[in-house]
CSV table of C-alpha atoms in Angstrom, one decimal:
chain,number,residue,atom,x,y,z
A,500,MET,CA,8.0,22.5,-3.5
A,501,VAL,CA,7.6,18.8,-2.7
A,502,PRO,CA,4.0,17.5,-2.1
A,503,HIS,CA,3.4,15.9,1.2
A,504,LEU,CA,4.2,12.2,0.5
A,505,ILE,CA,2.9,9.4,2.6
A,506,THR,CA,4.3,6.0,1.6
A,507,ALA,CA,4.8,2.6,3.3
A,508,LEU,CA,8.4,2.6,4.5
A,509,LYS,CA,8.6,-0.9,5.8
A,510,GLY,CA,9.8,-4.1,4.2
A,511,PRO,CA,11.6,-4.8,0.9
A,512,ILE,CA,11.0,-1.4,-0.7
A,513,ASN,CA,13.6,0.1,1.6
A,514,GLU,CA,16.0,-2.7,0.7
A,515,LEU,CA,15.2,-2.1,-2.9
A,516,GLU,CA,15.8,1.7,-2.6
A,517,ALA,CA,19.1,1.1,-0.8
A,518,ARG,CA,20.3,-1.4,-3.3
A,519,VAL,CA,19.4,0.9,-6.3
A,520,LEU,CA,21.3,3.8,-4.6
A,521,GLU,CA,24.3,1.6,-3.7
A,522,SER,CA,24.4,0.3,-7.3
A,523,MET,CA,24.0,3.7,-9.0
A,524,PRO,CA,27.3,3.6,-10.9
A,525,ALA,CA,26.6,0.0,-12.1
A,526,THR,CA,22.9,1.0,-12.9
A,527,GLU,CA,23.9,4.0,-15.0
A,528,ARG,CA,26.6,2.1,-16.8
A,529,TRP,CA,24.1,-0.7,-17.5
A,530,PHE,CA,21.6,1.8,-19.0
A,531,ARG,CA,24.4,3.5,-21.0
A,532,LEU,CA,25.4,0.1,-22.6
A,533,GLU,CA,21.7,-0.8,-23.3
A,534,TRP,CA,21.1,2.5,-25.1
A,535,MET,CA,24.2,1.8,-27.3
A,536,GLU,CA,22.4,-1.3,-28.5
A,537,HIS,CA,18.8,-0.2,-28.5
A,538,THR,CA,17.1,3.0,-29.8
A,539,PRO,CA,15.0,4.8,-27.1
A,540,THR,CA,11.4,5.5,-28.0
A,541,PHE,CA,11.1,9.2,-28.8
A,542,TYR,CA,9.1,9.9,-25.7
A,543,ALA,CA,7.0,8.0,-23.2
A,544,SER,CA,5.2,8.2,-19.9
A,545,VAL,CA,5.1,5.4,-17.3
A,546,ASP,CA,2.4,4.8,-14.6
A,547,LEU,CA,4.0,3.4,-11.5
A,548,ARG,CA,2.6,1.8,-8.4
A,549,ASN,CA,4.4,1.9,-5.1
A,550,ALA,CA,3.0,-0.9,-2.8
A,551,GLY,CA,5.6,-0.4,-0.1
A,552,PHE,CA,6.8,-3.9,-0.7
A,553,LYS,CA,7.3,-3.5,-4.4
A,554,LEU,CA,7.5,-0.8,-7.1
A,555,ALA,CA,6.4,-1.7,-10.6
A,556,PRO,CA,5.1,-0.1,-13.8
A,557,VAL,CA,1.5,-0.8,-14.7
A,558,ASP,CA,1.2,1.1,-18.0
A,559,THR,CA,3.6,2.6,-20.6
A,560,ASN,CA,2.3,5.3,-23.0
A,561,LEU,CA,4.3,5.9,-26.1
A,562,PHE,CA,2.1,8.9,-27.2
A,563,PRO,CA,2.0,10.8,-23.9
A,564,GLY,CA,-0.3,13.8,-23.2
A,565,GLY,CA,-0.2,15.6,-19.9
A,566,PHE,CA,2.9,17.7,-20.6
A,567,ASN,CA,1.0,20.6,-19.2
A,568,HIS,CA,1.3,19.0,-15.8
A,569,LEU,CA,5.0,19.4,-15.8
A,570,THR,CA,6.3,22.4,-13.9
A,571,PRO,CA,8.2,25.3,-15.6
A,572,GLN,CA,11.3,24.1,-13.6
A,573,MET,CA,11.2,20.8,-15.4
A,574,LEU,CA,11.1,22.2,-18.9
A,575,PRO,CA,14.9,23.0,-19.3
A,576,GLN,CA,15.6,19.2,-18.9
A,577,ALA,CA,12.9,18.5,-21.4
A,578,VAL,CA,14.4,21.0,-23.9
A,579,GLN,CA,17.8,19.4,-23.5
A,580,ALA,CA,16.4,15.9,-24.1
A,581,ALA,CA,14.5,17.1,-27.1
A,582,MET,CA,17.7,18.6,-28.6
A,583,ALA,CA,19.5,15.3,-28.0
A,584,ALA,CA,16.7,13.3,-29.6
A,585,ILE,CA,16.4,15.6,-32.7
A,586,GLU,CA,20.2,15.8,-33.2
A,587,LYS,CA,20.4,12.0,-33.4
A,588,ILE,CA,17.5,11.7,-35.9
A,589,CYS,CA,17.7,14.8,-38.1
A,590,PRO,CA,20.5,17.2,-37.1
A,591,GLU,CA,19.6,19.7,-39.8
A,592,ALA,CA,15.9,19.7,-38.7
A,593,ARG,CA,14.2,23.1,-39.0
A,594,ASN,CA,10.5,22.3,-39.0
A,595,LEU,CA,8.6,19.9,-36.8
A,596,LEU,CA,5.0,18.8,-37.7
A,597,VAL,CA,3.0,17.6,-34.7
A,598,ILE,CA,0.0,15.4,-35.4
A,599,PRO,CA,-2.3,15.4,-32.4
A,600,GLU,CA,-5.3,13.2,-31.5
A,601,THR,CA,-8.1,13.7,-34.0
A,602,ASP,CA,-10.5,15.1,-31.4
A,603,ALA,CA,-8.1,17.6,-30.1
A,604,ARG,CA,-10.5,20.1,-28.5
A,605,CYS,CA,-10.2,19.3,-24.8
A,606,SER,CA,-8.6,22.3,-23.1
A,607,PHE,CA,-6.2,20.2,-21.0
A,608,TYR,CA,-5.0,18.3,-24.0
A,609,LEU,CA,-4.5,21.5,-26.0
A,610,GLU,CA,-2.4,22.8,-23.1
A,611,SER,CA,-0.3,19.7,-23.3
A,612,LEU,CA,0.3,20.3,-27.0
A,613,ALA,CA,1.1,23.9,-26.3
A,614,THR,CA,3.8,22.8,-23.8
A,615,LEU,CA,5.2,20.4,-26.4
A,616,ALA,CA,5.4,23.2,-28.9
A,617,ARG,CA,7.2,25.3,-26.3
A,618,ILE,CA,9.7,22.6,-25.6
A,619,PHE,CA,10.5,22.0,-29.3
A,620,THR,CA,10.6,25.7,-30.1
A,621,GLN,CA,13.2,26.2,-27.5
A,622,ALA,CA,15.1,23.2,-28.9
A,623,GLY,CA,15.4,25.2,-32.2
A,624,LEU,CA,12.4,24.0,-34.3
A,625,ASN,CA,9.5,25.7,-36.0
A,626,VAL,CA,6.5,23.8,-34.7
A,627,ARG,CA,3.0,23.6,-36.3
A,628,PHE,CA,0.1,21.2,-35.8
A,629,GLY,CA,-1.5,19.2,-38.6
A,630,THR,CA,-4.8,17.4,-37.9
A,631,LEU,CA,-6.2,14.1,-39.3
A,632,ASP,CA,-9.7,15.6,-38.7
A,633,SER,CA,-11.2,15.8,-42.2
A,634,SER,CA,-13.7,18.4,-41.0
A,635,ILE,CA,-10.9,20.9,-40.6
A,636,THR,CA,-10.3,22.3,-44.1
A,637,GLU,CA,-8.4,25.5,-43.2
A,638,PRO,CA,-6.2,26.8,-40.3
A,639,THR,CA,-8.5,26.7,-37.2
A,640,GLU,CA,-7.8,28.4,-33.9
A,641,LEU,CA,-8.8,26.3,-30.8
A,642,GLY,CA,-9.2,28.1,-27.5
A,643,MET,CA,-8.0,26.9,-24.2
A,644,ALA,CA,-9.4,27.5,-20.7
A,645,ASN,CA,-6.3,29.6,-19.8
A,646,GLY,CA,-7.1,32.1,-22.5
A,647,ASP,CA,-4.4,31.0,-24.9
A,648,SER,CA,-5.1,29.3,-28.3
A,649,LEU,CA,-3.6,26.8,-30.6
A,650,VAL,CA,-3.9,26.6,-34.4
A,651,VAL,CA,-4.4,23.3,-36.2
A,652,GLU,CA,-4.2,23.0,-39.9
A,653,PRO,CA,-5.3,20.4,-42.6
A,654,LEU,CA,-2.6,18.0,-43.7
A,655,VAL,CA,-1.4,18.1,-47.3
A,656,ARG,CA,-0.1,14.8,-48.8
A,657,ARG,CA,2.3,15.2,-51.8
A,658,ARG,CA,3.7,11.9,-53.0
A,659,GLY,CA,6.0,10.7,-50.2
A,660,ARG,CA,5.7,13.8,-48.0
A,661,LEU,CA,3.3,15.1,-45.5
A,662,THR,CA,3.2,18.9,-45.3
A,663,LEU,CA,1.0,21.9,-44.4
A,664,LYS,CA,0.5,24.8,-46.7
A,665,GLY,CA,3.8,26.6,-46.8
A,666,PHE,CA,5.4,24.3,-44.3
A,667,ASP,CA,7.6,21.3,-45.3
A,668,PRO,CA,9.0,19.4,-42.2
A,669,CYS,CA,11.7,16.8,-42.3
A,670,THR,CA,10.4,15.3,-39.0
A,671,ILE,CA,6.8,14.4,-38.0
A,672,LEU,CA,5.9,13.8,-34.3
A,673,LEU,CA,2.9,11.7,-33.7
A,674,ASN,CA,0.9,12.5,-30.6
A,675,ASN,CA,-1.9,10.3,-31.8
A,676,ASP,CA,-1.9,6.7,-30.6
A,677,LEU,CA,-3.7,5.4,-33.7
A,678,SER,CA,-6.3,3.5,-31.7
A,679,ALA,CA,-8.8,4.2,-34.5
A,680,GLY,CA,-6.4,2.6,-37.1
A,681,THR,CA,-3.6,3.8,-39.3
A,682,PRO,CA,-4.7,6.7,-41.6
A,683,PRO,CA,-3.5,6.3,-45.3
A,684,GLN,CA,-2.0,9.8,-45.0
A,685,LEU,CA,0.7,8.4,-42.7
A,686,MET,CA,1.6,5.4,-44.8
A,687,GLY,CA,4.7,5.3,-47.1
A,688,LEU,CA,6.4,8.5,-45.8
A,689,HIS,CA,9.8,7.3,-46.9
A,690,GLU,CA,11.2,10.9,-47.2
A,691,GLN,CA,10.4,12.0,-43.7
A,692,TYR,CA,11.1,10.8,-40.2
A,693,LEU,CA,7.9,9.7,-38.4
A,694,LEU,CA,8.2,9.5,-34.6
A,695,PRO,CA,7.2,7.3,-33.0
A,696,PRO,CA,6.9,4.7,-35.9
A,697,LEU,CA,3.5,3.5,-37.0
A,698,HIS,CA,3.9,0.1,-35.3
A,699,ALA,CA,4.0,1.9,-31.9
A,700,GLY,CA,0.3,2.7,-32.3
A,701,TRP,CA,-2.5,0.6,-30.9
A,702,THR,CA,-3.3,-0.6,-34.4
A,703,VAL,CA,-0.3,-2.9,-33.9
A,704,ARG,CA,0.9,-2.6,-30.4
A,705,ARG,CA,-0.3,-4.9,-27.5
A,706,LYS,CA,0.3,-4.5,-23.8
A,707,SER,CA,1.1,-8.2,-23.5
A,708,GLN,CA,4.0,-7.7,-25.9
A,709,HIS,CA,5.3,-4.8,-23.8
A,710,PHE,CA,5.1,-6.6,-20.5
A,711,ARG,CA,6.8,-9.6,-21.9
A,712,ALA,CA,9.7,-7.3,-23.0
A,713,TYR,CA,9.6,-5.7,-19.5
A,714,GLU,CA,9.9,-9.1,-17.8
A,715,GLU,CA,13.1,-9.7,-19.8
A,716,VAL,CA,14.5,-6.3,-19.0
A,717,ALA,CA,13.6,-6.6,-15.3
A,718,LYS,CA,15.2,-10.0,-15.0
A,719,ARG,CA,18.5,-8.8,-16.4
A,720,PHE,CA,18.5,-5.7,-14.3
A,721,ALA,CA,17.5,-7.6,-11.1
A,722,LYS,CA,20.4,-10.0,-11.8
A,723,LEU,CA,22.8,-7.0,-12.0
A,724,LEU,CA,21.5,-5.8,-8.5
A,725,GLY,CA,21.2,-9.3,-7.0
A,726,MET,CA,17.5,-9.1,-6.2
A,727,ASP,CA,14.2,-10.8,-6.9
A,728,PRO,CA,12.8,-9.3,-10.2
A,729,TRP,CA,9.2,-9.7,-8.8
A,730,LEU,CA,10.0,-6.6,-6.6
A,731,ILE,CA,9.9,-4.5,-9.8
A,732,THR,CA,7.6,-6.6,-12.1
A,733,PRO,CA,3.9,-7.0,-12.3
A,734,MET,CA,3.0,-10.6,-13.2
A,735,PHE,CA,0.5,-11.0,-16.0
A,736,ALA,CA,-1.2,-13.3,-18.5
A,737,SER,CA,-2.9,-12.6,-21.8
A,738,VAL,CA,-6.3,-14.1,-22.5
A,739,ASP,CA,-8.4,-14.5,-25.7
A,740,LEU,CA,-12.1,-14.0,-25.0
A,741,HIS,CA,-13.2,-15.3,-28.4
A,742,GLY,CA,-15.5,-18.3,-28.3
A,743,LYS,CA,-17.6,-20.1,-25.7
A,744,LYS,CA,-14.6,-20.9,-23.5
A,745,GLY,CA,-13.4,-17.3,-23.3
A,746,LEU,CA,-14.9,-16.6,-19.9
A,747,GLU,CA,-13.6,-19.9,-18.6
A,748,ALA,CA,-10.1,-19.0,-19.8
A,749,LEU,CA,-10.3,-15.6,-18.1
A,750,GLN,CA,-11.3,-17.2,-14.8
A,751,THR,CA,-8.5,-19.7,-15.0
A,752,ALA,CA,-6.0,-17.0,-15.8
A,753,ALA,CA,-7.2,-14.8,-12.9
A,754,ASP,CA,-7.2,-17.7,-10.5
A,755,ALA,CA,-3.6,-18.7,-11.6
A,756,GLN,CA,-2.4,-15.1,-11.1
A,757,LEU,CA,-4.0,-14.8,-7.7
A,758,THR,CA,-2.3,-18.0,-6.6
A,759,LYS,CA,1.1,-16.8,-7.8
A,760,VAL,CA,0.6,-13.5,-5.9
A,761,ARG,CA,-0.4,-15.3,-2.7
A,762,ARG,CA,2.8,-17.4,-2.8
A,763,LYS,CA,4.9,-14.3,-3.2
A,764,TYR,CA,3.0,-12.5,-0.4
A,765,LYS,CA,3.6,-15.6,1.9
A,766,GLU,CA,7.3,-15.6,0.9
A,767,TYR,CA,7.7,-12.0,1.9
A,768,GLY,CA,5.3,-12.0,4.9
A,769,ILE,CA,3.0,-9.5,3.3
A,770,ASN,CA,-0.4,-9.2,5.0
A,771,GLU,CA,-2.4,-8.0,2.0
A,772,LYS,CA,-5.3,-9.5,0.1
A,773,PRO,CA,-4.2,-10.2,-3.5
A,774,PHE,CA,-6.1,-8.8,-6.5
A,775,VAL,CA,-5.7,-8.8,-10.2
A,776,ILE,CA,-6.5,-6.1,-12.8
A,777,ILE,CA,-8.3,-7.1,-16.0
A,778,LYS,CA,-7.9,-4.6,-18.9
A,779,SER,CA,-7.8,-4.5,-22.6
A,780,ASP,CA,-4.7,-5.6,-24.4
A,781,VAL,CA,-4.8,-2.3,-26.4
A,782,GLY,CA,-5.1,1.3,-25.3
A,783,SER,CA,-8.4,2.2,-23.8
A,784,TYR,CA,-7.7,5.5,-22.0
A,785,GLY,CA,-8.3,3.7,-18.7
A,786,ARG,CA,-11.9,2.6,-19.6
A,787,GLY,CA,-13.1,-0.9,-18.7
A,788,VAL,CA,-10.4,-1.6,-16.2
A,789,MET,CA,-11.7,-4.0,-13.6
A,790,THR,CA,-10.4,-5.1,-10.1
A,791,VAL,CA,-10.9,-8.8,-9.2
A,792,ARG,CA,-10.1,-10.4,-5.9
A,793,ASP,CA,-11.8,-13.7,-6.6
A,794,ALA,CA,-11.9,-15.5,-9.9
A,795,LYS,CA,-15.5,-16.5,-9.2
A,796,ASP,CA,-16.5,-12.8,-9.3
A,797,ILE,CA,-15.8,-12.8,-13.1
A,798,GLU,CA,-19.1,-14.6,-13.8
A,799,THR,CA,-21.0,-11.5,-12.7
A,800,LEU,CA,-19.0,-9.4,-15.1
A,801,ALA,CA,-19.5,-11.6,-18.1
A,802,GLU,CA,-22.1,-9.5,-19.9
A,803,ARG,CA,-19.9,-6.3,-19.6
A,804,LEU,CA,-16.6,-7.9,-20.6
A,805,PRO,CA,-16.8,-7.8,-24.4
A,806,GLU,CA,-18.2,-4.2,-24.4
A,807,ASN,CA,-15.7,-2.8,-22.1
A,808,LEU,CA,-12.5,-4.7,-22.9
A,809,GLY,CA,-12.7,-6.1,-26.4
A,810,GLN,CA,-11.7,-9.7,-27.2
A,811,GLN,CA,-8.1,-9.6,-26.1
A,812,VAL,CA,-7.3,-8.8,-22.5
A,813,ILE,CA,-4.5,-9.1,-20.0
A,814,VAL,CA,-4.8,-10.2,-16.4
A,815,GLN,CA,-2.2,-8.3,-14.5
A,816,GLU,CA,-1.1,-8.6,-10.9
A,817,GLY,CA,-2.7,-5.8,-8.9
A,818,VAL,CA,-0.1,-3.6,-7.3
A,819,PRO,CA,-1.7,-1.6,-4.5
A,820,THR,CA,-0.6,2.0,-4.1
A,821,HIS,CA,0.2,3.2,-0.5
A,822,GLU,CA,1.1,6.7,-1.5
A,823,ARG,CA,-1.1,9.7,-0.6
A,824,VAL,CA,-1.2,13.3,-1.6
A,825,HIS,CA,-3.5,15.5,0.6
A,826,GLU,CA,-5.0,12.3,2.0
A,827,ALA,CA,-6.1,11.0,-1.4
A,828,VAL,CA,-4.8,7.9,-3.2
A,829,ALA,CA,-1.9,8.7,-5.6
A,830,GLU,CA,0.4,7.1,-8.1
A,831,PRO,CA,3.6,8.5,-9.7
A,832,VAL,CA,3.8,9.0,-13.5
A,833,VAL,CA,7.3,9.5,-15.0
A,834,TYR,CA,7.9,11.3,-18.2
A,835,MET,CA,10.9,10.6,-20.5
A,836,MET,CA,12.2,11.9,-23.8
A,837,ASP,CA,15.0,10.1,-25.6
A,838,ARG,CA,16.8,8.3,-22.8
A,839,TYR,CA,16.3,11.0,-20.2
A,840,VAL,CA,13.8,11.4,-17.4
A,841,VAL,CA,12.4,14.9,-17.8
A,842,GLY,CA,9.7,15.1,-15.1
A,843,GLY,CA,6.5,13.7,-13.8
A,844,PHE,CA,3.6,14.1,-11.5
A,845,TYR,CA,1.3,12.3,-9.1
A,846,ARG,CA,-2.0,11.2,-10.5
A,847,VAL,CA,-4.4,11.7,-7.5
A,848,HIS,CA,-7.9,10.4,-7.1
A,849,ALA,CA,-9.9,11.2,-3.9
A,850,HIS,CA,-12.7,8.8,-4.8
A,851,ARG,CA,-10.7,5.7,-5.7
A,852,GLY,CA,-9.1,3.0,-3.4
A,853,ILE,CA,-5.6,1.6,-3.3
A,854,ASP,CA,-6.6,-1.3,-5.5
A,855,GLU,CA,-8.4,0.7,-8.2
A,856,ASN,CA,-7.5,2.3,-11.5
A,857,LEU,CA,-6.7,6.0,-10.9
A,858,ASN,CA,-6.7,7.0,-14.6
A,859,ALA,CA,-10.4,7.9,-14.5
A,860,PRO,CA,-12.6,11.0,-14.5
A,861,GLY,CA,-12.1,13.0,-11.3
A,862,ALA,CA,-8.3,12.5,-11.2
A,863,SER,CA,-6.1,15.5,-10.4
A,864,TYR,CA,-2.4,16.0,-10.9
A,865,VAL,CA,0.4,17.2,-8.6
A,866,PRO,CA,3.9,17.7,-9.9
A,867,LEU,CA,6.7,15.4,-8.6
A,868,ALA,CA,9.8,17.0,-7.2
A,869,PHE,CA,11.9,16.4,-10.3
A,870,ALA,CA,12.7,20.1,-10.2
A,871,ASP,CA,15.5,19.1,-7.7
A,872,SER,CA,16.8,16.7,-10.4
A,873,PRO,CA,15.9,13.0,-10.4
A,874,HIS,CA,19.5,12.3,-11.3
A,875,LEU,CA,20.9,13.7,-8.1
A,876,PRO,CA,19.9,11.4,-5.3
A,877,ARG,CA,21.5,11.5,-1.9
A,878,PRO,CA,23.3,8.2,-1.1
A,879,GLY,CA,23.8,7.4,2.5
A,880,GLU,CA,20.5,8.8,3.7
A,881,LYS,CA,18.0,6.4,5.3
A,882,PRO,CA,15.8,4.8,2.6
A,883,GLY,CA,12.5,6.6,2.2
A,884,ALA,CA,13.7,9.7,4.0
A,885,SER,CA,14.7,11.7,1.0
A,886,ALA,CA,12.3,12.7,-1.9
A,887,PRO,CA,15.2,12.8,-4.4
A,888,ASN,CA,16.2,9.3,-3.5
A,889,ARG,CA,12.7,8.0,-3.9
A,890,PHE,CA,12.2,9.9,-7.2
A,891,TYR,CA,15.5,8.6,-8.5
A,892,MET,CA,14.2,5.1,-8.0
A,893,TYR,CA,11.0,6.1,-9.8
A,894,GLY,CA,13.2,7.3,-12.7
A,895,VAL,CA,15.1,4.0,-12.8
A,896,ILE,CA,11.9,1.9,-13.1
A,897,GLY,CA,10.5,4.3,-15.6
A,898,ARG,CA,13.6,3.9,-17.8
A,899,LEU,CA,13.4,0.1,-17.5
A,900,ALA,CA,9.8,0.4,-18.9
A,901,MET,CA,11.1,2.7,-21.7
A,902,LEU,CA,13.9,0.2,-22.5
A,903,ALA,CA,11.3,-2.5,-22.6
A,904,ALA,CA,9.3,-0.4,-25.1
A,905,SER,CA,12.4,-0.2,-27.3
A,906,TYR,CA,12.8,-4.0,-27.2
A,907,GLU,CA,9.1,-4.3,-28.0
A,908,LEU,CA,9.2,-2.0,-31.0
A,909,GLU,CA,12.3,-3.8,-32.4
A,910,ALA,CA,10.5,-7.1,-32.2
A,911,THR,CA,7.4,-5.8,-34.0
A,912,ASP,CA,9.2,-3.6,-36.6
A,913,PRO,CA,7.7,-4.6,-40.0
A,914,GLN,CA,10.8,-3.5,-41.8
A,915,ALA,CA,13.1,-5.8,-39.7
A,916,GLU,CA,10.6,-8.7,-40.2
A,917,ALA,CA,10.7,-8.1,-44.0
A,918,GLU,CA,14.5,-8.1,-44.0
A,919,ALA,CA,14.6,-11.2,-41.9
A,920,ALA,CA,12.2,-13.0,-44.3
């Protein structure tokens, strides 16, 4: 069942889709060679924006929730990807310890964890959940809105291993983005595989680092296809708000980004009013995201900036979304595990505009048509006429973002830095 999709089908997006489909053998070979040189992040989700004239990632999450929004038809692909990932890391793995967010009591999040458990159980692992919440001192059953429940248990640290009572895993899967800092229980686990690594958490990670890596990846991919990398890249700048000149620096950066976007719009004959998105350089769960169309407007936001965004922000080219599901503004979110696309959904918000952040209270979710396989597009069809073709393109851009995350984590790996020193 494919949701009714309304998208802008004029301009360069059609050319981009056609070029991606025509270059499918070269594209898949390029990814294959990249994954020979770079290790995929264990899993990720990527928020995309389809403006009709460009398609670009605007956020990459390395500790994705939302697995409960994947359809049952998508789960076999996820199980196969989980098997491939585990076989590369710990082929003899029997037990998997999942560490969720500390405040793991939201029913939707618990349903996401339950789906993860189902995926890894079918991949051949015993799955249990260990919590960093110090208030939980014994196995605790947490109920979900659908009537099911999930048990979380207190973690037990023994020398270099993290266990549960009666449960000793060789692999630990983090589903906690460490935005509150790196807990001491997770440090120095030299005898176990910790996935993703600690430096993937927001204690260390920065969005600016990710999008610099993405720019590099996109330029190389665009060269392969012979196209302008701007068609798949959101321009951005990072800004330090510390000090008296922080606001001035933010206005300057916003004005510069708006000027660059205007030039691109003029180059492609795009009749849109440019805007930029100002957001924290670290994970903020969509909070404090601001849309700015004129740098002068930033003065009126001055009092709220430090509270909402912190002191390090990025000014990102705003990519409008021209997709609709049931008349509401929508954006696709692609889910990946290892190097495979496993599914996705539309994030839909009936009360937000095409230039606003949709990751906000009131959002709903409609599965993408990945059940028909994102890897089986239909070459030769008119661009935009086939859902599998469009979703294949979403998967390509999602994989580019995941590859960028691999570049990013390699560059910030403390072990590699120590060896280099």
